PDB file of C-alpha atoms in Angstrom:
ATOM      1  CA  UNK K 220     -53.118   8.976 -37.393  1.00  0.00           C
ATOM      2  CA  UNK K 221     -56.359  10.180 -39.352  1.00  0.00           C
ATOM      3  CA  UNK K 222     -55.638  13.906 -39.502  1.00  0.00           C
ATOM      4  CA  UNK K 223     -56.883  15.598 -42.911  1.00  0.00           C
ATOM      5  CA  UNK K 224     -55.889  19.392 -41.675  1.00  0.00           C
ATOM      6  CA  UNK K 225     -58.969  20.806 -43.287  1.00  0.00           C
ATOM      7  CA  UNK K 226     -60.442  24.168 -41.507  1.00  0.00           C
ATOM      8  CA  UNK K 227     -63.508  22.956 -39.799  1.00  0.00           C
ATOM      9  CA  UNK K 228     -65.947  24.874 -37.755  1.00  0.00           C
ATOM     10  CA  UNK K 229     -65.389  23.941 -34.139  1.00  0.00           C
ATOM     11  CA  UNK K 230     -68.942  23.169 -33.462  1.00  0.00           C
ATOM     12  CA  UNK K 231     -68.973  20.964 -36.440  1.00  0.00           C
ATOM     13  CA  UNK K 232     -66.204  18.847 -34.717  1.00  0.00           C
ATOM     14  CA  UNK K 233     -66.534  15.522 -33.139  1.00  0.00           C
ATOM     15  CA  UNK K 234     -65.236  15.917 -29.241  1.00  0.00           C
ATOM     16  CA  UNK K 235     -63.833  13.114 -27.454  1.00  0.00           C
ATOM     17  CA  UNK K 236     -65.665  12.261 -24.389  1.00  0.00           C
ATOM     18  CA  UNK K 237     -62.815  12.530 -21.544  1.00  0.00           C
ATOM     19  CA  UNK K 238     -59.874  14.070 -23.348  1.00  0.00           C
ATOM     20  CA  UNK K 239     -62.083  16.669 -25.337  1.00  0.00           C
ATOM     21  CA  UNK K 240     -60.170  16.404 -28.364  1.00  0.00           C
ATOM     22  CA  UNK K 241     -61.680  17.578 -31.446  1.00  0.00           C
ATOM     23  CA  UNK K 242     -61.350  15.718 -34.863  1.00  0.00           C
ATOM     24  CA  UNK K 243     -63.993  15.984 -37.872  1.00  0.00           C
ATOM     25  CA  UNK K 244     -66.462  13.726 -38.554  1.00  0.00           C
ATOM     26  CA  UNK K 245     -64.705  11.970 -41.510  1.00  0.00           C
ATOM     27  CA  UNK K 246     -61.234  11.417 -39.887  1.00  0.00           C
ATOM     28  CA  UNK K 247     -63.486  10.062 -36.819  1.00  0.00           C
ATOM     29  CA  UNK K 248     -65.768   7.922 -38.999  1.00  0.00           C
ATOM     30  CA  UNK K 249     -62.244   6.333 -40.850  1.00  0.00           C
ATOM     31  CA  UNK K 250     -60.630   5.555 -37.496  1.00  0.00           C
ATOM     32  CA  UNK K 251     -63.115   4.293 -35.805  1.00  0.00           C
ATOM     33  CA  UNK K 252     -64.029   2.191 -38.875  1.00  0.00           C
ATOM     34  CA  UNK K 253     -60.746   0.739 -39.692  1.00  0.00           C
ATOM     35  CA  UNK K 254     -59.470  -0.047 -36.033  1.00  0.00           C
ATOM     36  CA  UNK K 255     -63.108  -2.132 -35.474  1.00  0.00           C
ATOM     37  CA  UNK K 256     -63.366  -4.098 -38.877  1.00  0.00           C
ATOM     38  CA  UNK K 257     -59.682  -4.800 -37.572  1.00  0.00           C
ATOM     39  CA  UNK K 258     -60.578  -6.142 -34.545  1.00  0.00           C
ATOM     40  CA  UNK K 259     -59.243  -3.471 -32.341  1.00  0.00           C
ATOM     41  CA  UNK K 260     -61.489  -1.133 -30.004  1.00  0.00           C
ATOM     42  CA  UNK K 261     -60.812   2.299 -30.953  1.00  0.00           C
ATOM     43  CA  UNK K 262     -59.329   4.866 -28.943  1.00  0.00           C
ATOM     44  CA  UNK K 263     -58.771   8.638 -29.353  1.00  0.00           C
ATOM     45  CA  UNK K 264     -56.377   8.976 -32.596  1.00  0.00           C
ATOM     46  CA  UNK K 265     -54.526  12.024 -30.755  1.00  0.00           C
ATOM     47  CA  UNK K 266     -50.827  10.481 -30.378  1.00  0.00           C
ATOM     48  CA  UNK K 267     -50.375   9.546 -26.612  1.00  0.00           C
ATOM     49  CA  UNK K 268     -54.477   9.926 -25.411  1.00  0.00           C
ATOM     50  CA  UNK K 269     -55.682   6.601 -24.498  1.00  0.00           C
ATOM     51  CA  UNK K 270     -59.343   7.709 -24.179  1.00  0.00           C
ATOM     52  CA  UNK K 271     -62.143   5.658 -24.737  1.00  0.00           C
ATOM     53  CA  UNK K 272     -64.567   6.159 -27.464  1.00  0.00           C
ATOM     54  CA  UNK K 273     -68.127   5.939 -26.276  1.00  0.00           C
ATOM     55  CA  UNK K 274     -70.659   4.013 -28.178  1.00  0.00           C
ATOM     56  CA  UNK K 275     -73.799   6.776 -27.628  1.00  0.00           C
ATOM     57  CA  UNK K 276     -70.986   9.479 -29.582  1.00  0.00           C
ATOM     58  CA  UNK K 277     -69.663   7.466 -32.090  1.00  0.00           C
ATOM     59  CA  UNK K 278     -73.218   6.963 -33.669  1.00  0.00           C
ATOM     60  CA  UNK K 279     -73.395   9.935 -34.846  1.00  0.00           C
ATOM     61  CA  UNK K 280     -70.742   9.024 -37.653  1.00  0.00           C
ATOM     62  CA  UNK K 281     -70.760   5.202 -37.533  1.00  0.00           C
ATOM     63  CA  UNK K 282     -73.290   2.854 -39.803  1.00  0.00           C
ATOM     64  CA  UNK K 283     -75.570   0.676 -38.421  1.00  0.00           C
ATOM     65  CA  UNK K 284     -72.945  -2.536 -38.783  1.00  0.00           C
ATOM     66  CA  UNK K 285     -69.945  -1.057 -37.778  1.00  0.00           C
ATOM     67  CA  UNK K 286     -72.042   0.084 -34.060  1.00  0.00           C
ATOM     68  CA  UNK K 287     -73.025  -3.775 -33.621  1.00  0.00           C
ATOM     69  CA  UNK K 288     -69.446  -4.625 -33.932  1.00  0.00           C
ATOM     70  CA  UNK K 289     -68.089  -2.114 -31.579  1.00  0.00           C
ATOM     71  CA  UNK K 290     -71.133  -3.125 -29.098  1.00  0.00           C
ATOM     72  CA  UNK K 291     -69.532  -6.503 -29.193  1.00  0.00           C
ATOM     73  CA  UNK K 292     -66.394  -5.451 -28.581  1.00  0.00           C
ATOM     74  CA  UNK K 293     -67.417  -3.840 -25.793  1.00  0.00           C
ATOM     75  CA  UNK K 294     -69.781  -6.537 -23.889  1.00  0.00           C
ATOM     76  CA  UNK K 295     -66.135  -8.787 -24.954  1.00  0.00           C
ATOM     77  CA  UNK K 296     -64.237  -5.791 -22.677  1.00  0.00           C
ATOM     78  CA  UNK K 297     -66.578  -6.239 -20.259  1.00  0.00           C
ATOM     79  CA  UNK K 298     -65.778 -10.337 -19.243  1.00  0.00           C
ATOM     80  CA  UNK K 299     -63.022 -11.655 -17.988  1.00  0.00           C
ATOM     81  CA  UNK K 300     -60.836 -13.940 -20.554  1.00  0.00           C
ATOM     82  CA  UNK K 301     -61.340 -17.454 -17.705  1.00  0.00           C
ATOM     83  CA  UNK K 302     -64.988 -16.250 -18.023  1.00  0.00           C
ATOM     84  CA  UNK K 303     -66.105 -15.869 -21.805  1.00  0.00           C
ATOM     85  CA  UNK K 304     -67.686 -18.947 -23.501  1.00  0.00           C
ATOM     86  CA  UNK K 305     -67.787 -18.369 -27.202  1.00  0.00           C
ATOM     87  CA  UNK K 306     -70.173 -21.004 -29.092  1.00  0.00           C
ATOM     88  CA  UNK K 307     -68.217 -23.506 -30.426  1.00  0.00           C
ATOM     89  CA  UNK K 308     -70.964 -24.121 -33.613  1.00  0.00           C
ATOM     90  CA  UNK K 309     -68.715 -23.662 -37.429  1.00  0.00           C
ATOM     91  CA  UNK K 310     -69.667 -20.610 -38.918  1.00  0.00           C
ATOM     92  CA  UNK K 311     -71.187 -18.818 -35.627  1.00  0.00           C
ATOM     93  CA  UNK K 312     -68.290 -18.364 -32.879  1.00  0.00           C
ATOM     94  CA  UNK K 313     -70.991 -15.808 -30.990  1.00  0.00           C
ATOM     95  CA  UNK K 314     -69.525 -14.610 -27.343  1.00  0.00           C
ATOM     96  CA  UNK K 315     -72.304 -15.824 -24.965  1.00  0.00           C
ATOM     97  CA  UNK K 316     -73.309 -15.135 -21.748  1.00  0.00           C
ATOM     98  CA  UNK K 317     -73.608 -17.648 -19.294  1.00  0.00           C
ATOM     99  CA  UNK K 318     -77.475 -17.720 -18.994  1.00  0.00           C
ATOM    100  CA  UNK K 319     -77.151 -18.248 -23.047  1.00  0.00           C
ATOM    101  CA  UNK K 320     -74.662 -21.004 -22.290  1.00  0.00           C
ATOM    102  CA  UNK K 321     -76.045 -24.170 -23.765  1.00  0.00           C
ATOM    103  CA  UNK K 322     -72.300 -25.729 -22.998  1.00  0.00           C
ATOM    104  CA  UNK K 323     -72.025 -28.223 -19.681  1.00  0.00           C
ATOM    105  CA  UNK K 324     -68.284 -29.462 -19.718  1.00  0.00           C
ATOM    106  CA  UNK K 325     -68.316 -29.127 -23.180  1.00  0.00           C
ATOM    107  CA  UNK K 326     -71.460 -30.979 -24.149  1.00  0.00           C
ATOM    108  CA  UNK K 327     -73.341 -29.261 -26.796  1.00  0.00           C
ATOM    109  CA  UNK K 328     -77.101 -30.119 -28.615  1.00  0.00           C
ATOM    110  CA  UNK K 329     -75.670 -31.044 -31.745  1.00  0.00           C
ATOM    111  CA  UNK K 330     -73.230 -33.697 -30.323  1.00  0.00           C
ATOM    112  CA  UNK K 331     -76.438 -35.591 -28.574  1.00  0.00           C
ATOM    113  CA  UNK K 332     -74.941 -34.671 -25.333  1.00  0.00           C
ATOM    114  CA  UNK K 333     -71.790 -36.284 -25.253  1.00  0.00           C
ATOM    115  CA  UNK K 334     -68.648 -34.146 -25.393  1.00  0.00           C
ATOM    116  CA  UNK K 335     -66.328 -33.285 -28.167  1.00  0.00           C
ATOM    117  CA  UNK K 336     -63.764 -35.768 -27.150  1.00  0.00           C
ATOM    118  CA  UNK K 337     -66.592 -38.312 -26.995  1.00  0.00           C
ATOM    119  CA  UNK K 338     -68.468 -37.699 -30.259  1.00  0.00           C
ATOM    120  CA  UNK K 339     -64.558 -37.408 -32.116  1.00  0.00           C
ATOM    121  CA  UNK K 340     -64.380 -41.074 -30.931  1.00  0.00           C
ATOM    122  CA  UNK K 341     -67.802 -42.144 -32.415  1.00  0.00           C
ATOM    123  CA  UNK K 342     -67.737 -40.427 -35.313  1.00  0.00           C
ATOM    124  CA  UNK K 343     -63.923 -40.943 -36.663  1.00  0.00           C
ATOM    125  CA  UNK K 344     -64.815 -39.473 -40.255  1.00  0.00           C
ATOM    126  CA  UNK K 345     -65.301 -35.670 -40.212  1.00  0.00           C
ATOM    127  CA  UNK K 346     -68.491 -34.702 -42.032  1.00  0.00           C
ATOM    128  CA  UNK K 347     -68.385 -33.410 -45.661  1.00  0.00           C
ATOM    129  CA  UNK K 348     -69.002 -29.869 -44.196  1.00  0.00           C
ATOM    130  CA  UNK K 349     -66.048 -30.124 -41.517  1.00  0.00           C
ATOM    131  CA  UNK K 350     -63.858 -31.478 -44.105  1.00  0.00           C
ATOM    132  CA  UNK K 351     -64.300 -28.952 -46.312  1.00  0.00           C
ATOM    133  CA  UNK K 352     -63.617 -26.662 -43.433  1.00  0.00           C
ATOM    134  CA  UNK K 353     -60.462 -27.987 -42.935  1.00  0.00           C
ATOM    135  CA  UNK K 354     -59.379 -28.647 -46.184  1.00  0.00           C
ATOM    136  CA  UNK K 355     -59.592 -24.776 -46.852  1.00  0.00           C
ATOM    137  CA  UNK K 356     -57.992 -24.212 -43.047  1.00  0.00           C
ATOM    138  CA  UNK K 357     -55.385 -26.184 -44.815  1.00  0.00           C
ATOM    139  CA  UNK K 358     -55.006 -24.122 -47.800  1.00  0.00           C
ATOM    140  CA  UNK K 359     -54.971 -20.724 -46.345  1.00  0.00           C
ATOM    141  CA  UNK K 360     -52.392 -21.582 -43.469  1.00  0.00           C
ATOM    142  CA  UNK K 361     -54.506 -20.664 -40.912  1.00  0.00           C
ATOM    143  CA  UNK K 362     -54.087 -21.893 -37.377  1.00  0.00           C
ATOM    144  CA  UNK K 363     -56.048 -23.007 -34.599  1.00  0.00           C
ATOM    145  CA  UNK K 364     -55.914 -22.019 -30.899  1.00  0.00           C
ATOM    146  CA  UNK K 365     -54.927 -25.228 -28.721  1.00  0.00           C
ATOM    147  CA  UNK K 366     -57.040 -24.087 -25.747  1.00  0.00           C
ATOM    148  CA  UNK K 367     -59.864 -23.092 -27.242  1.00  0.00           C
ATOM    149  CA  UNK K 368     -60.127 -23.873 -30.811  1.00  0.00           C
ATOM    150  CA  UNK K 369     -60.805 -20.863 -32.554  1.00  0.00           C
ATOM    151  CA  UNK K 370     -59.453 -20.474 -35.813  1.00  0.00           C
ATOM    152  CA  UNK K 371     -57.153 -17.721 -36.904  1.00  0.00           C
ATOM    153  CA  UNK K 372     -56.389 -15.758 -39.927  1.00  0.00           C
ATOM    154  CA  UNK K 373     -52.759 -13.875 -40.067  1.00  0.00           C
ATOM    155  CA  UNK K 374     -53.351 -10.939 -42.553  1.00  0.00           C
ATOM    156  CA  UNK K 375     -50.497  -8.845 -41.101  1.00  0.00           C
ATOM    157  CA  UNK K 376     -47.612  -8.523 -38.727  1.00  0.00           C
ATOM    158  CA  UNK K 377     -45.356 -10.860 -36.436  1.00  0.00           C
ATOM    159  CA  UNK K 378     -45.724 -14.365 -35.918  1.00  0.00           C
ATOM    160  CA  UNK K 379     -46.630 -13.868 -31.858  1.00  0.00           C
ATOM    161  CA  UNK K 380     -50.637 -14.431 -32.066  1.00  0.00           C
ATOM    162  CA  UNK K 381     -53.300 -13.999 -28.475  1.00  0.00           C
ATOM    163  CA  UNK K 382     -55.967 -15.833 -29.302  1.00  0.00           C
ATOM    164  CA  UNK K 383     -59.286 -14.066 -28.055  1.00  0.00           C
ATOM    165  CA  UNK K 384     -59.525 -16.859 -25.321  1.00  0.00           C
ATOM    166  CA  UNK K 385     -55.785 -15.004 -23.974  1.00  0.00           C
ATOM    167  CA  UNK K 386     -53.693 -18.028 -25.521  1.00  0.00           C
ATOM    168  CA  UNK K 387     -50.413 -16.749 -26.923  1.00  0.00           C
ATOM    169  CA  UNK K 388     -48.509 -18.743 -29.579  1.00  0.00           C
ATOM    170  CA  UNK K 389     -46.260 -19.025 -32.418  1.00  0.00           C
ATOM    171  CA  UNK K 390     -48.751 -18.394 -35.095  1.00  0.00           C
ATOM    172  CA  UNK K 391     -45.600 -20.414 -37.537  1.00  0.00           C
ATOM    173  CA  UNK K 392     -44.900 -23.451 -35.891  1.00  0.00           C
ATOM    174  CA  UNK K 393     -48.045 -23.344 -32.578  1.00  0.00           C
ATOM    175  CA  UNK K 394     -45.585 -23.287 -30.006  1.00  0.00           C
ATOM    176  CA  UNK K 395     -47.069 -21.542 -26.712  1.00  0.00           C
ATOM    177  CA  UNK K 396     -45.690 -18.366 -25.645  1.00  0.00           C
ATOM    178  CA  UNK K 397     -45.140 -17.914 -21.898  1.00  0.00           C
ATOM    179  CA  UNK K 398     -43.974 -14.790 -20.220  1.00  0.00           C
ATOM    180  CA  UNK K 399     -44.877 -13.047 -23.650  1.00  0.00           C
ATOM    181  CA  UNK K 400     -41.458 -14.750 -24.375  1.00  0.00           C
ATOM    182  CA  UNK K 401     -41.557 -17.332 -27.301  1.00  0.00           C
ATOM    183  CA  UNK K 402     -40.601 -20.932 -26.577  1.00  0.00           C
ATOM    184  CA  UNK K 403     -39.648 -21.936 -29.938  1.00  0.00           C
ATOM    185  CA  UNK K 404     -36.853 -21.038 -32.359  1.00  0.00           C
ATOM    186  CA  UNK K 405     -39.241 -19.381 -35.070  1.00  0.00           C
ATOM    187  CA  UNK K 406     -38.684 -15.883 -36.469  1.00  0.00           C
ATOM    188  CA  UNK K 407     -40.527 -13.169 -35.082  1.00  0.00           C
ATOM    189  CA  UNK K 408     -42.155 -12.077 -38.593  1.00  0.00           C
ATOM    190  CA  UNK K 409     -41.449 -12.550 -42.071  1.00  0.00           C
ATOM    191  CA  UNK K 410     -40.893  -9.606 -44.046  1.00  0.00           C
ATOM    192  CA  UNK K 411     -43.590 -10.269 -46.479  1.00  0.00           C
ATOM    193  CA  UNK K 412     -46.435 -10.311 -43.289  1.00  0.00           C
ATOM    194  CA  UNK K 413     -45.488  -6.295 -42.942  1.00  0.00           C
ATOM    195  CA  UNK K 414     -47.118  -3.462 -44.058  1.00  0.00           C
ATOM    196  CA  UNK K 415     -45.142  -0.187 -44.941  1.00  0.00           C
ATOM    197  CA  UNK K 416     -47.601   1.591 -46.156  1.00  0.00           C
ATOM    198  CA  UNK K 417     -50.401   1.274 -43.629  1.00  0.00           C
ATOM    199  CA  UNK K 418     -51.292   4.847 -43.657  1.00  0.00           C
ATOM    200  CA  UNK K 419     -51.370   5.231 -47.663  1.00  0.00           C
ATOM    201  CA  UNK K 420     -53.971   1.656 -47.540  1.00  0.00           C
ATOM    202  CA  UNK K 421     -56.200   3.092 -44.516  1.00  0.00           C
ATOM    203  CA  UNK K 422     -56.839   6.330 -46.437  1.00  0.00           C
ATOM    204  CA  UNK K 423     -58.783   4.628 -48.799  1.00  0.00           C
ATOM    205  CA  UNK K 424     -61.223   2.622 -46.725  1.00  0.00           C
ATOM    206  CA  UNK K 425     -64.758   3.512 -47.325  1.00  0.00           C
ATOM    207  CA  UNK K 426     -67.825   1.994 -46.533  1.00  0.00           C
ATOM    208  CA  UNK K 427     -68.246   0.162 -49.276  1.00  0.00           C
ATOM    209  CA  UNK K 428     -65.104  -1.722 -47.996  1.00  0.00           C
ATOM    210  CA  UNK K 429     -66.462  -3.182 -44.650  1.00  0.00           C
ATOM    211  CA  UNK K 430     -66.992  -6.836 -46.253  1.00  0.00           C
ATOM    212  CA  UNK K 431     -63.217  -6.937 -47.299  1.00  0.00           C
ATOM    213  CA  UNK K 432     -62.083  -6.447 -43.748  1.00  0.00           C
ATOM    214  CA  UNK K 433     -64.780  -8.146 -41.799  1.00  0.00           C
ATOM    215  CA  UNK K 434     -64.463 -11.978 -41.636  1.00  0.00           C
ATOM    216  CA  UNK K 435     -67.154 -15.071 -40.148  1.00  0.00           C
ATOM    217  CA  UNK K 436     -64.942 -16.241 -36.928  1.00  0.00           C
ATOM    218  CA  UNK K 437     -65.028 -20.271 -38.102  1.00  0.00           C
ATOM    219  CA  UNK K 438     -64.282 -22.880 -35.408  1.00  0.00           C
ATOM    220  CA  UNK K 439     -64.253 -26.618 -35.894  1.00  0.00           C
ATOM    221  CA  UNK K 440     -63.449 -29.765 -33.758  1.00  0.00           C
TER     222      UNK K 440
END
């Protein structure tokens, strides 16, 4: 919760659209800020109110950054999971549309038109840039979706990952979950994956803190 229980003039209050619930500008600014650069769409802070923050509103407090990435997570809202096509380029991982789609059963321009499987089977030995990529994939124990191959990063929590593309898996050993039951015999989380002081950590975001939390999606194949 983002509550700083200082007496502010009600007219110099941020309202949620919907609910109408009033926070200040600050608490509003370090919500919306840490749920985004986390990933998450932000909702109302009040406990219980799922209500929607609105992009035209939270401009008022938000930087210029921080609105592009909610404005993404919105258009990502917006599509179904069997319907998003991310780009599958290293380094870029953009959510597309499909008249930006340059992707025809997985054939892409910098493959020469032949697909993934295809090109792996021509070219046996990764290139120096891909092997880098992997080699530090490698080091930092990060995993890659089976379905879609997006890579991903566990800073915090339990082992049971969704993968933007809706896979679910055992982040430890890759297993797919089904049912949101596991199918493996991993632990759920590991005790040195959980935060216990969440609230004491968020309190001290600023803005000059957005590159710590915001990360380059990375993909490679």
């Amino acid at each position: 919760m983002y509550y700083c229980l200082e007496d502010t003039v009600t007219n110099q209050m941020f309202q949620v659209d919907g609910c109408r619930h009033r926070f200040c500008f600050s608490c509003m600014k370090q919500h919306t800020g840490v749920k985004l650069l986390h990933g998450m769409m932000p909702k109302c802070p009040h406990e219980g109110c799922d209500s929607d923050l609105k992009i035209d509103s939270c401009e008022k407090f938000l930087t210029p950054k921080l609105t592009e990435i909610m404005r993404q997570h919105v258009k990502e809202l917006s599509i179904p999971v069997t319907e998003k096509v991310y780009c599958p380029y290293p380094r870029c991982s953009a959510l597309m549309s499909k008249t930006e789609v340059l992707i025809h059963t997985n054939e892409v321009p910098w493959h020469d038109n032949v697909t993934c499987y295809q090109y792996k089977r021509l070219n046996p030995y990764p290139r120096p840039e891909e092997a880098k990529l992997k080699s530090l994939a490698t080091t930092n124990l990060w995993r890659q979706c089976s379905r879609c191959n997006h890579m991903i990063e566990l800073a915090e929590g339990c082992y049971h990952m969704t993968c933007r593309c809706g896979f679910e898996f055992c982040y430890n050993c890759g297993a797919q979950w089904k049912n949101k039951k596991a199918t493996c015999s991993c632990p759920l989380w590991d005790e040195r994956n959980i935060l216990y002081e969440e609230d004491e950590d968020e309190d001290d975001f600023d803005d000059n803190e957005e590159e710590e939390f915001y990360h380059e999606d990375l993909e490679f194949y």
